[in-house]
Tab-separated table of C-alpha atoms (C1' of nucleotides) and ligand atoms in Angstrom:
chain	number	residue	atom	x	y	z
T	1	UNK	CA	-56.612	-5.208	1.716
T	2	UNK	CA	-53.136	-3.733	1.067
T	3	UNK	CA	-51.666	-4.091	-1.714
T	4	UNK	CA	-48.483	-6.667	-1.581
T	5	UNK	CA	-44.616	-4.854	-0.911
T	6	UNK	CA	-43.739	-6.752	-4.018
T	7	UNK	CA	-45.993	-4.454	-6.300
T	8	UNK	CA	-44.766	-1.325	-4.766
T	9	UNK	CA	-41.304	-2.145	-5.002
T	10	UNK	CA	-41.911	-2.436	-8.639
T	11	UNK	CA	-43.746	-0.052	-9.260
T	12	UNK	CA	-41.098	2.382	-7.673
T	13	UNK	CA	-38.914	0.634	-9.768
T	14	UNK	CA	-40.410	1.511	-12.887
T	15	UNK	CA	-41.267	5.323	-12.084
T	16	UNK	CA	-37.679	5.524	-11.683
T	17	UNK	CA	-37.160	4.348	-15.087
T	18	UNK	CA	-35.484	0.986	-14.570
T	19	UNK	CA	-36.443	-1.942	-16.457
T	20	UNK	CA	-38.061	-5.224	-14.794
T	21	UNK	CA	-36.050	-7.562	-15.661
T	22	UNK	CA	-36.391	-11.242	-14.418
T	23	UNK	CA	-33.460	-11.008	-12.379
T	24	UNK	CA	-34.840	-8.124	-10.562
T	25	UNK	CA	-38.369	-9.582	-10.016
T	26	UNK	CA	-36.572	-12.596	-8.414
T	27	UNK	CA	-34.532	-10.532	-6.125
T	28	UNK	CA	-38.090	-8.470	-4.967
T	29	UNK	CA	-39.825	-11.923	-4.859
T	30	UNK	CA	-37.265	-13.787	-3.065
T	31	UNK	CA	-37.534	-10.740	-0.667
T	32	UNK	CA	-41.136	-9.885	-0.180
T	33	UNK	CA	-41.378	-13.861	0.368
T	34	UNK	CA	-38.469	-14.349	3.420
T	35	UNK	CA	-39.753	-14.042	6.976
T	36	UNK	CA	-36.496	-12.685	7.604
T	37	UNK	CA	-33.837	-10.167	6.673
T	38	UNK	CA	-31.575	-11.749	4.247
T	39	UNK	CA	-27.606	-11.769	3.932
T	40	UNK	CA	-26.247	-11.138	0.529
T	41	UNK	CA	-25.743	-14.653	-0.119
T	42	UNK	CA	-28.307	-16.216	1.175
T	43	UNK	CA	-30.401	-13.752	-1.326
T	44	UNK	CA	-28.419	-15.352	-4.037
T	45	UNK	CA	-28.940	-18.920	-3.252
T	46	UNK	CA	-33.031	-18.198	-2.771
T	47	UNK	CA	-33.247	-15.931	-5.492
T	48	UNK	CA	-31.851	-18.977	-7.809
T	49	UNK	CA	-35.160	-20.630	-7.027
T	50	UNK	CA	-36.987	-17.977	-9.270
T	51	UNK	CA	-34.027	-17.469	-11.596
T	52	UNK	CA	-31.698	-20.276	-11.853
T	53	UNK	CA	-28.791	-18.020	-14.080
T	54	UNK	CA	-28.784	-15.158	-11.755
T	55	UNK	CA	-25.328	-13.950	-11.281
T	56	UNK	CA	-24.384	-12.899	-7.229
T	57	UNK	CA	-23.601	-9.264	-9.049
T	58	UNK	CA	-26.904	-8.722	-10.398
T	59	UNK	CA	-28.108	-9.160	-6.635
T	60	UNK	CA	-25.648	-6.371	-5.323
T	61	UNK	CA	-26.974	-4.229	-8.524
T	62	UNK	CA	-29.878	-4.585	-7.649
T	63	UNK	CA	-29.963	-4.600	-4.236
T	64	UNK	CA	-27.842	-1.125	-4.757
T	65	UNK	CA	-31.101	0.329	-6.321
T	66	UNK	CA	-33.419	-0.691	-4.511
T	67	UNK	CA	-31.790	1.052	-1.280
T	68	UNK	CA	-31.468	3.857	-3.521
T	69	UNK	CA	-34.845	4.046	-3.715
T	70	UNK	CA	-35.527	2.679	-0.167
T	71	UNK	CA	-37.365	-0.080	-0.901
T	72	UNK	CA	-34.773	-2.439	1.168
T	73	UNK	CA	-33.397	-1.363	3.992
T	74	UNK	CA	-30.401	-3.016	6.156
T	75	UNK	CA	-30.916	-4.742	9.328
T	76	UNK	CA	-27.789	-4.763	11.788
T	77	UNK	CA	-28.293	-6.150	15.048
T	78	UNK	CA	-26.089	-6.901	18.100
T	79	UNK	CA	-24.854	-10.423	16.926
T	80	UNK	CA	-23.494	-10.662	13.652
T	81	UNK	CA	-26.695	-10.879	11.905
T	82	UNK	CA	-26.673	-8.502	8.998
T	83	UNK	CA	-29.162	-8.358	5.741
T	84	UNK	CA	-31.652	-7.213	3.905
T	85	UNK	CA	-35.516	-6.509	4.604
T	86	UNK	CA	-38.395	-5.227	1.945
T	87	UNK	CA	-39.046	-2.063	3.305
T	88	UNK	CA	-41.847	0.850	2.554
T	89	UNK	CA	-40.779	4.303	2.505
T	90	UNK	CA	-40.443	6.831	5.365
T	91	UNK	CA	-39.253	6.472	8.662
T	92	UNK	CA	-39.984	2.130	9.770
T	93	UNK	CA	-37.927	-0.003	11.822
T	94	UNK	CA	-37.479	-3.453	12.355
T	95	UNK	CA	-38.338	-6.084	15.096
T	96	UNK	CA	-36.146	-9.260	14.658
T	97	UNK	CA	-37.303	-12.363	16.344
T	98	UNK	CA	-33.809	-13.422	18.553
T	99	UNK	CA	-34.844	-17.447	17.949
T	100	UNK	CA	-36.178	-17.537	14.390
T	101	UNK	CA	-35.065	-14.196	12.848
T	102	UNK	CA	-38.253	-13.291	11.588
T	103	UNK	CA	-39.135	-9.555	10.698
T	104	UNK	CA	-41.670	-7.096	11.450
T	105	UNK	CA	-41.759	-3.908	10.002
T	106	UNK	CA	-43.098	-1.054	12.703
T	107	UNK	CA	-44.531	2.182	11.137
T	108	UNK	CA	-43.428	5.153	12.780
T	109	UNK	CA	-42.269	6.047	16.168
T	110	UNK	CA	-42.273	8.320	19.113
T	111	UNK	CA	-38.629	8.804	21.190
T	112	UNK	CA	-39.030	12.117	21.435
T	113	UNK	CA	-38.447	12.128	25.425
T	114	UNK	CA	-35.237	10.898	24.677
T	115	UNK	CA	-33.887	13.095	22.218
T	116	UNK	CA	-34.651	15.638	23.749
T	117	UNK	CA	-32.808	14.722	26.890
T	118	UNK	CA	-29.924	13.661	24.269
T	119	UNK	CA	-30.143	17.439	23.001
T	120	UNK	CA	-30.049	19.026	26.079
T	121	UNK	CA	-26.858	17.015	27.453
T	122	UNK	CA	-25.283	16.763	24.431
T	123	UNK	CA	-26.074	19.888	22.345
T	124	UNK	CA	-26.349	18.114	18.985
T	125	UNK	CA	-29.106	19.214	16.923
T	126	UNK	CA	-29.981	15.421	16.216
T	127	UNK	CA	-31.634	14.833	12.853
T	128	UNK	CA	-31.938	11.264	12.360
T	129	UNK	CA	-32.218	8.067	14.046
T	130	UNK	CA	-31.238	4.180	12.934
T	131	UNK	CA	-33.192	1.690	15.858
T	132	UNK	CA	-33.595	-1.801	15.555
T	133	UNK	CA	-35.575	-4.101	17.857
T	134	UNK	CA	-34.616	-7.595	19.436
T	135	UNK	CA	-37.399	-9.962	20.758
T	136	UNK	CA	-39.002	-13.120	20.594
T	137	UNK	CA	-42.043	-13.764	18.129
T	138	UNK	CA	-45.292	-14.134	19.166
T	139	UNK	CA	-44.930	-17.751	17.698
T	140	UNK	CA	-41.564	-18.898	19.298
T	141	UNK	CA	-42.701	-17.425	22.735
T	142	UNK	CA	-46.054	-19.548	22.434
T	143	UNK	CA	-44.241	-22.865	22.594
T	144	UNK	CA	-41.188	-24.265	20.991
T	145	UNK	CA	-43.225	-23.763	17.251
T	146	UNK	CA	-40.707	-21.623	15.969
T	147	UNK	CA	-38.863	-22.303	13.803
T	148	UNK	CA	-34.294	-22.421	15.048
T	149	UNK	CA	-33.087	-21.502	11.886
T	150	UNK	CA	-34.516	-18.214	9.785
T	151	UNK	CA	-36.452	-19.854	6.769
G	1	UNK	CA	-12.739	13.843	37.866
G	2	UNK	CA	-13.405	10.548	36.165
G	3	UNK	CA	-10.744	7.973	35.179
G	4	UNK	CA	-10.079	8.006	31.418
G	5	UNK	CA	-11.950	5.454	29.123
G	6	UNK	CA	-8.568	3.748	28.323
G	7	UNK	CA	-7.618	3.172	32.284
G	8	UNK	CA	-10.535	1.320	32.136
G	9	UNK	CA	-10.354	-0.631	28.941
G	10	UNK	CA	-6.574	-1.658	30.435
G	11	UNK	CA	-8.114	-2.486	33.724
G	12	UNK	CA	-10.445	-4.752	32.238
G	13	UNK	CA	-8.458	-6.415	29.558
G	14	UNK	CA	-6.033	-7.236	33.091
G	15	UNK	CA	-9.135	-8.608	35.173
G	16	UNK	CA	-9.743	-10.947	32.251
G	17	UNK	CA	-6.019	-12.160	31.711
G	18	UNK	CA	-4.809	-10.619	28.956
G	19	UNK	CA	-1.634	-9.177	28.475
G	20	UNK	CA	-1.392	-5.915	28.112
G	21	UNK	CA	1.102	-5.415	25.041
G	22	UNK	CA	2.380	-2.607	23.263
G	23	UNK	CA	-0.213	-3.803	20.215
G	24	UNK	CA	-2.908	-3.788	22.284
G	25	UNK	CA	-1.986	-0.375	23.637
G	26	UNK	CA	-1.399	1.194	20.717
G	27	UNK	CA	-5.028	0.374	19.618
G	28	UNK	CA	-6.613	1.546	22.952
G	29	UNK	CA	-5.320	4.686	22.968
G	30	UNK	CA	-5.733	5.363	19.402
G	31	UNK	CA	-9.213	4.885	20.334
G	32	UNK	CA	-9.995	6.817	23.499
G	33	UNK	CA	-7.913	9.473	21.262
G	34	UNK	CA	-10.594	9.771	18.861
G	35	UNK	CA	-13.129	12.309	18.532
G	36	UNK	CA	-15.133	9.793	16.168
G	37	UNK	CA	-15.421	6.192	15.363
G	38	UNK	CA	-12.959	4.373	13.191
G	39	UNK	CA	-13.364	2.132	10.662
G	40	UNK	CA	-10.404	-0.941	11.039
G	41	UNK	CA	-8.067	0.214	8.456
G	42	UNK	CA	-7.906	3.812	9.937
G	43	UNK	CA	-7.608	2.961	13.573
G	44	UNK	CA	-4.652	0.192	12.395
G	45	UNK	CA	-3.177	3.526	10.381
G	46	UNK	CA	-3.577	5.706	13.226
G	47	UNK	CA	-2.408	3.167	15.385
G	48	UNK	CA	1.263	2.756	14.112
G	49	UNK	CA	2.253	6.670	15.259
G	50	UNK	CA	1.992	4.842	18.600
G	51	UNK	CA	3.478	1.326	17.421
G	52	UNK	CA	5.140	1.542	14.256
G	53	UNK	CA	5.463	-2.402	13.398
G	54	UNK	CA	2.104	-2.654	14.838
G	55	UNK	CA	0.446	-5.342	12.241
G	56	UNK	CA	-3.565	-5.381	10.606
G	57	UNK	CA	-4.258	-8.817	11.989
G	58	UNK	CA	-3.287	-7.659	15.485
G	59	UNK	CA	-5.327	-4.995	15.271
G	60	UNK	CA	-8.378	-7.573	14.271
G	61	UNK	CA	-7.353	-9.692	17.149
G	62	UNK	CA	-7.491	-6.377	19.422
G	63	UNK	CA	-10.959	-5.162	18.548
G	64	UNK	CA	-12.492	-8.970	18.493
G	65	UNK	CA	-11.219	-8.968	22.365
G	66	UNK	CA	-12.451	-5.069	23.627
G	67	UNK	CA	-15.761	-6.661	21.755
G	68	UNK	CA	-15.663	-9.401	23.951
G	69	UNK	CA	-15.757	-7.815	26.739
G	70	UNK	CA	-17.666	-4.886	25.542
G	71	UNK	CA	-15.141	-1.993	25.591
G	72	UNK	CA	-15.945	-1.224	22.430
G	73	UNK	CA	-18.812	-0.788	20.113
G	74	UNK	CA	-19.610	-0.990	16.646
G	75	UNK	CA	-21.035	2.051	15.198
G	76	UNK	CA	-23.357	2.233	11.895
G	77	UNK	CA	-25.059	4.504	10.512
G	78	UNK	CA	-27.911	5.061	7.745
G	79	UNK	CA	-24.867	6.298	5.586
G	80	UNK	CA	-21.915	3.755	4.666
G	81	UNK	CA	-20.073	5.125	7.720
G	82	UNK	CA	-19.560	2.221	10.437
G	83	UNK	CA	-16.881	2.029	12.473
G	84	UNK	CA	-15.730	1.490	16.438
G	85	UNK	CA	-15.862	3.717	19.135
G	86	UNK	CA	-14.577	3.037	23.079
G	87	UNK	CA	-17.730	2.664	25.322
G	88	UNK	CA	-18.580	2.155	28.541
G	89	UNK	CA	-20.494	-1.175	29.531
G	90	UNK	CA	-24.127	-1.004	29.738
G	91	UNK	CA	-26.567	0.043	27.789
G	92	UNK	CA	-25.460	3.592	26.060
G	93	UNK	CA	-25.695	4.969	22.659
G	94	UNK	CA	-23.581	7.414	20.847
G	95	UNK	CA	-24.753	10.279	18.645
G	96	UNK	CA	-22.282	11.311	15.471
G	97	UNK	CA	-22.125	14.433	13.898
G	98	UNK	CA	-22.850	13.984	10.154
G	99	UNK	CA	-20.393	17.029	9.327
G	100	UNK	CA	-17.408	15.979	11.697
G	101	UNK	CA	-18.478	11.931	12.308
G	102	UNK	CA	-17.441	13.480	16.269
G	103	UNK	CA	-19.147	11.012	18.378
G	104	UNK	CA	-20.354	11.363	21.922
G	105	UNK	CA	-21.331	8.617	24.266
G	106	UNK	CA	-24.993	8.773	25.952
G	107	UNK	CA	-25.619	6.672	29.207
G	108	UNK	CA	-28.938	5.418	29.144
G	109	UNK	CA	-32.190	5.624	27.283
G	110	UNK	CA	-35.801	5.646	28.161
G	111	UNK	CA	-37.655	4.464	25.111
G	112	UNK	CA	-40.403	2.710	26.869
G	113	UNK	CA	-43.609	4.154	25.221
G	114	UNK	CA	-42.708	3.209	21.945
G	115	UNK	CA	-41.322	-0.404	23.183
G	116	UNK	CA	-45.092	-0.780	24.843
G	117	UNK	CA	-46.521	0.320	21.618
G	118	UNK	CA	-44.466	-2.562	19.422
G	119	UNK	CA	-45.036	-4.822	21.798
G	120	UNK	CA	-48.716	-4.465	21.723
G	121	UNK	CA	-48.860	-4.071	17.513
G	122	UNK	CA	-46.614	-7.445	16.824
G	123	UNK	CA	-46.878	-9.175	20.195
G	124	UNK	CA	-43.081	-9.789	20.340
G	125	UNK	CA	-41.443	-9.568	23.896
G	126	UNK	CA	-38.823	-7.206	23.253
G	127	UNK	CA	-36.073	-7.992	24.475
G	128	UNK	CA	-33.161	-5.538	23.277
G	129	UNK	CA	-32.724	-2.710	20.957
G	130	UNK	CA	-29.962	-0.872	18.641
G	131	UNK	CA	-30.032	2.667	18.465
G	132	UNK	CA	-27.672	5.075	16.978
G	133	UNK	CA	-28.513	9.323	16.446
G	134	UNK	CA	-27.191	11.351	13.620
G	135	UNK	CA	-26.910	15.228	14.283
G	136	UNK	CA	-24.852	17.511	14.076
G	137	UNK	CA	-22.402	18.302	16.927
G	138	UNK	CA	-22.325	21.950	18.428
G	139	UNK	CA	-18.933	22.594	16.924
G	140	UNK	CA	-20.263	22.311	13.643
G	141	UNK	CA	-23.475	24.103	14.487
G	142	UNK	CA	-22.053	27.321	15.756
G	143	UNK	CA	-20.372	28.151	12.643
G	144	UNK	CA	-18.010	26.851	9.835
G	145	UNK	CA	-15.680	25.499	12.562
G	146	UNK	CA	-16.000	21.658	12.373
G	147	UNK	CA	-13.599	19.843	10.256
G	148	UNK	CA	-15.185	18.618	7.277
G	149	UNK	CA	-12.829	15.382	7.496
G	150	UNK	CA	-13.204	12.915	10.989
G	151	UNK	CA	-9.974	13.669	12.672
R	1	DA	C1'	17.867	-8.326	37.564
R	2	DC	C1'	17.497	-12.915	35.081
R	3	DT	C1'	15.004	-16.879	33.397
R	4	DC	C1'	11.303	-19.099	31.543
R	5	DT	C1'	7.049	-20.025	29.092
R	6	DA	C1'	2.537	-19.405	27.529
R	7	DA	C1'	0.480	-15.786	25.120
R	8	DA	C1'	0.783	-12.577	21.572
R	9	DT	C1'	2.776	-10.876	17.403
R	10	DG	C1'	3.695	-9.884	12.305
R	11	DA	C1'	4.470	-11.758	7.655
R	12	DA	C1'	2.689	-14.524	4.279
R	13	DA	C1'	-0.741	-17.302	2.407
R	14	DA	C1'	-5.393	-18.665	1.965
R	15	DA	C1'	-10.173	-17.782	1.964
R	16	DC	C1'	-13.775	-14.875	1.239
R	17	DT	C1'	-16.299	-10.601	-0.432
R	18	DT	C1'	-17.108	-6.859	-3.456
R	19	DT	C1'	-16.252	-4.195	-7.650
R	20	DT	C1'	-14.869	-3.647	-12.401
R	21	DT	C1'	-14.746	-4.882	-17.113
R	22	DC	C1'	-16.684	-6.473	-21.234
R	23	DA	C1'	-19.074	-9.330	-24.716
R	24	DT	C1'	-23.829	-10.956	-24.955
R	25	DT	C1'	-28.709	-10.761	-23.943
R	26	DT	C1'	-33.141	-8.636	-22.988
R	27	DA	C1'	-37.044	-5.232	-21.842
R	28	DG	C1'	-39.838	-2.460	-23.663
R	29	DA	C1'	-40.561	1.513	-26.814
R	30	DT	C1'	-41.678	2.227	-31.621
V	1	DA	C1'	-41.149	-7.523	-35.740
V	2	DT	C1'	-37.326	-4.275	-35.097
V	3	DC	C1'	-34.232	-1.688	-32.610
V	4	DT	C1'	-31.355	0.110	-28.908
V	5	DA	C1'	-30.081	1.503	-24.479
V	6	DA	C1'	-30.086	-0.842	-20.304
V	7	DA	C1'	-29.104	-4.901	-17.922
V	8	DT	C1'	-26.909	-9.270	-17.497
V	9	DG	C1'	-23.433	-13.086	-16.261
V	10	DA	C1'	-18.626	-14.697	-16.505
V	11	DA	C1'	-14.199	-13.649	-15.487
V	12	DA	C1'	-10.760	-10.851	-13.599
V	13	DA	C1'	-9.288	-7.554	-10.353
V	14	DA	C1'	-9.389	-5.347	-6.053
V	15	DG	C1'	-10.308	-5.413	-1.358
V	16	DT	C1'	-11.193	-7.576	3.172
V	17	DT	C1'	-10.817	-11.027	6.734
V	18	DT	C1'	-9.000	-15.351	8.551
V	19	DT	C1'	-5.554	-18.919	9.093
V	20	DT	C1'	-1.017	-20.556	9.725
V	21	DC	C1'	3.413	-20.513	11.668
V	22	DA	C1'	8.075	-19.085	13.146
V	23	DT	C1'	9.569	-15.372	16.192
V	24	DT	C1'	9.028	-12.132	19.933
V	25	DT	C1'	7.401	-10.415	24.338
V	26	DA	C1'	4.781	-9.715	28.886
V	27	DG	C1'	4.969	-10.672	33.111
V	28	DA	C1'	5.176	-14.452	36.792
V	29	DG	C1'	8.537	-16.873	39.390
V	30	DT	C1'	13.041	-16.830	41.070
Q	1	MN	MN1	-37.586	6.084	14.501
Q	2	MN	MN1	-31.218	2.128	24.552
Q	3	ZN	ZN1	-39.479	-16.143	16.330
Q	4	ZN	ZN1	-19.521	18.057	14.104
DNA sequence: ACTCTAAATGAAAAACTTTTTCATTTAGAT
DNA sequence: ATCTAAATGAAAAAGTTTTTCATTTAGAGT
């Protein structure tokens, strides 16, 4: 068993010399715990659950570190759906379910074919790569289980 | 030879019954003019050498239509840099230079190997994807040439 | 070319989001 | 238990986006 993202995201936190305080632990919770990738606000409201004074600045503080230290990482897709996801280090992407907005994280990835055709048309030397994936869950395609609204 | 970008853009904005207005011009070309993607304020800024009374809502109204009906395309990338760039419908990509923020338009993709693997790891039916490449442009590679501002 | 009218515009205000400032509180080292 | 730098929340300021509305304009009809 793997340990949970909440414990490395703290632990990061503290070898980088930041406190835990019990506004952060609510913003890591209230992450590690949503199925989906979470918009500023929405953060705020759920974190409140685990820290009912938490001020909406201490979430963009802290959400400010922890991308800093890539422990979060943005999700942008198509639509106007923009937030946050738990994320461990190196090179992941995301799968977002289209009904229920549910995130998986995918470890690694090969596009190589690709690049190198973009290389050879282009001639950029390309060095990085931002890819996000739209689909439906295996739990909304099964029947209509899934949830319509991300939880 | 091909038809510029903004013929098309024009043609299209026509075909759906808009009204082709100074305004709207204005923001076209400033586009297809371009070398990189521009962030709202700067394309309404770079926008008024072409339409001097030319207002910031207009400009919102403008880029909320060419999104509409896909002319344009938001660009973002792992960096705060996100912006719009003219595109042609379909599925295409661009690749920006991190030195110069130049962008460059690529028609298709073929990232099927890695879709198969995702889809087989999570079990989601994928169903659409994001991609955007970071390089560096061959302007910038060659020597000290690039500009190290977006034009 | 002239007229007409719905569509589009820009200015101003309102609504919303993000950042800054600062007095108070807190984590965690000693 | 004490201490102190780091972190916090409230409030204000700055910045962004949307709404409203009186005026202008594109372009169809004549
Ligand atoms: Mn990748
Ligand atoms: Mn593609
Ligand atoms: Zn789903
Ligand atoms: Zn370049």
């Amino acid at each position: 068993m793997t340990a949970p993202i909440q414990d490395f995201a703290v632990e990061q936190l503290r070898k980088h010399g930041y406190k835990l305080t019990q506004a952060r632990w609510a913003v890591i919770l209230t992450l590690a715990e949503s199925p989906s990738p979470l918009a500023i606000n929405d953060l705020y409201q759920q974190a409140r659950a685990h820290a009912p004074d938490l001020g909406l600045v201490t979430v963009y503080r802290t959400l400010e570190i922890l991308d800093s230290l890539k422990l979060v990482r943005p999700v942008h897709l198509m639509e106007d759906y923009h937030g946050y996801a738990l994320a461990t280090p190196g090179h992941t992407h995301h799968v977002v379910c289209q009904r229920c907005k549910s995130v998986v994280e995918i470890e690694g990835c090969d596009i190589s074919p690709f690049l190198d055709r973009v290389r050879e048309e282009t001639g950029f030397h390309i060095t990085g790569h931002w890819l996000e994936l739209e689909g439906i869950c295996p739990n909304c395609r099964t029947k209509d289980s899934g949830r319509a609204e991300p939880a």
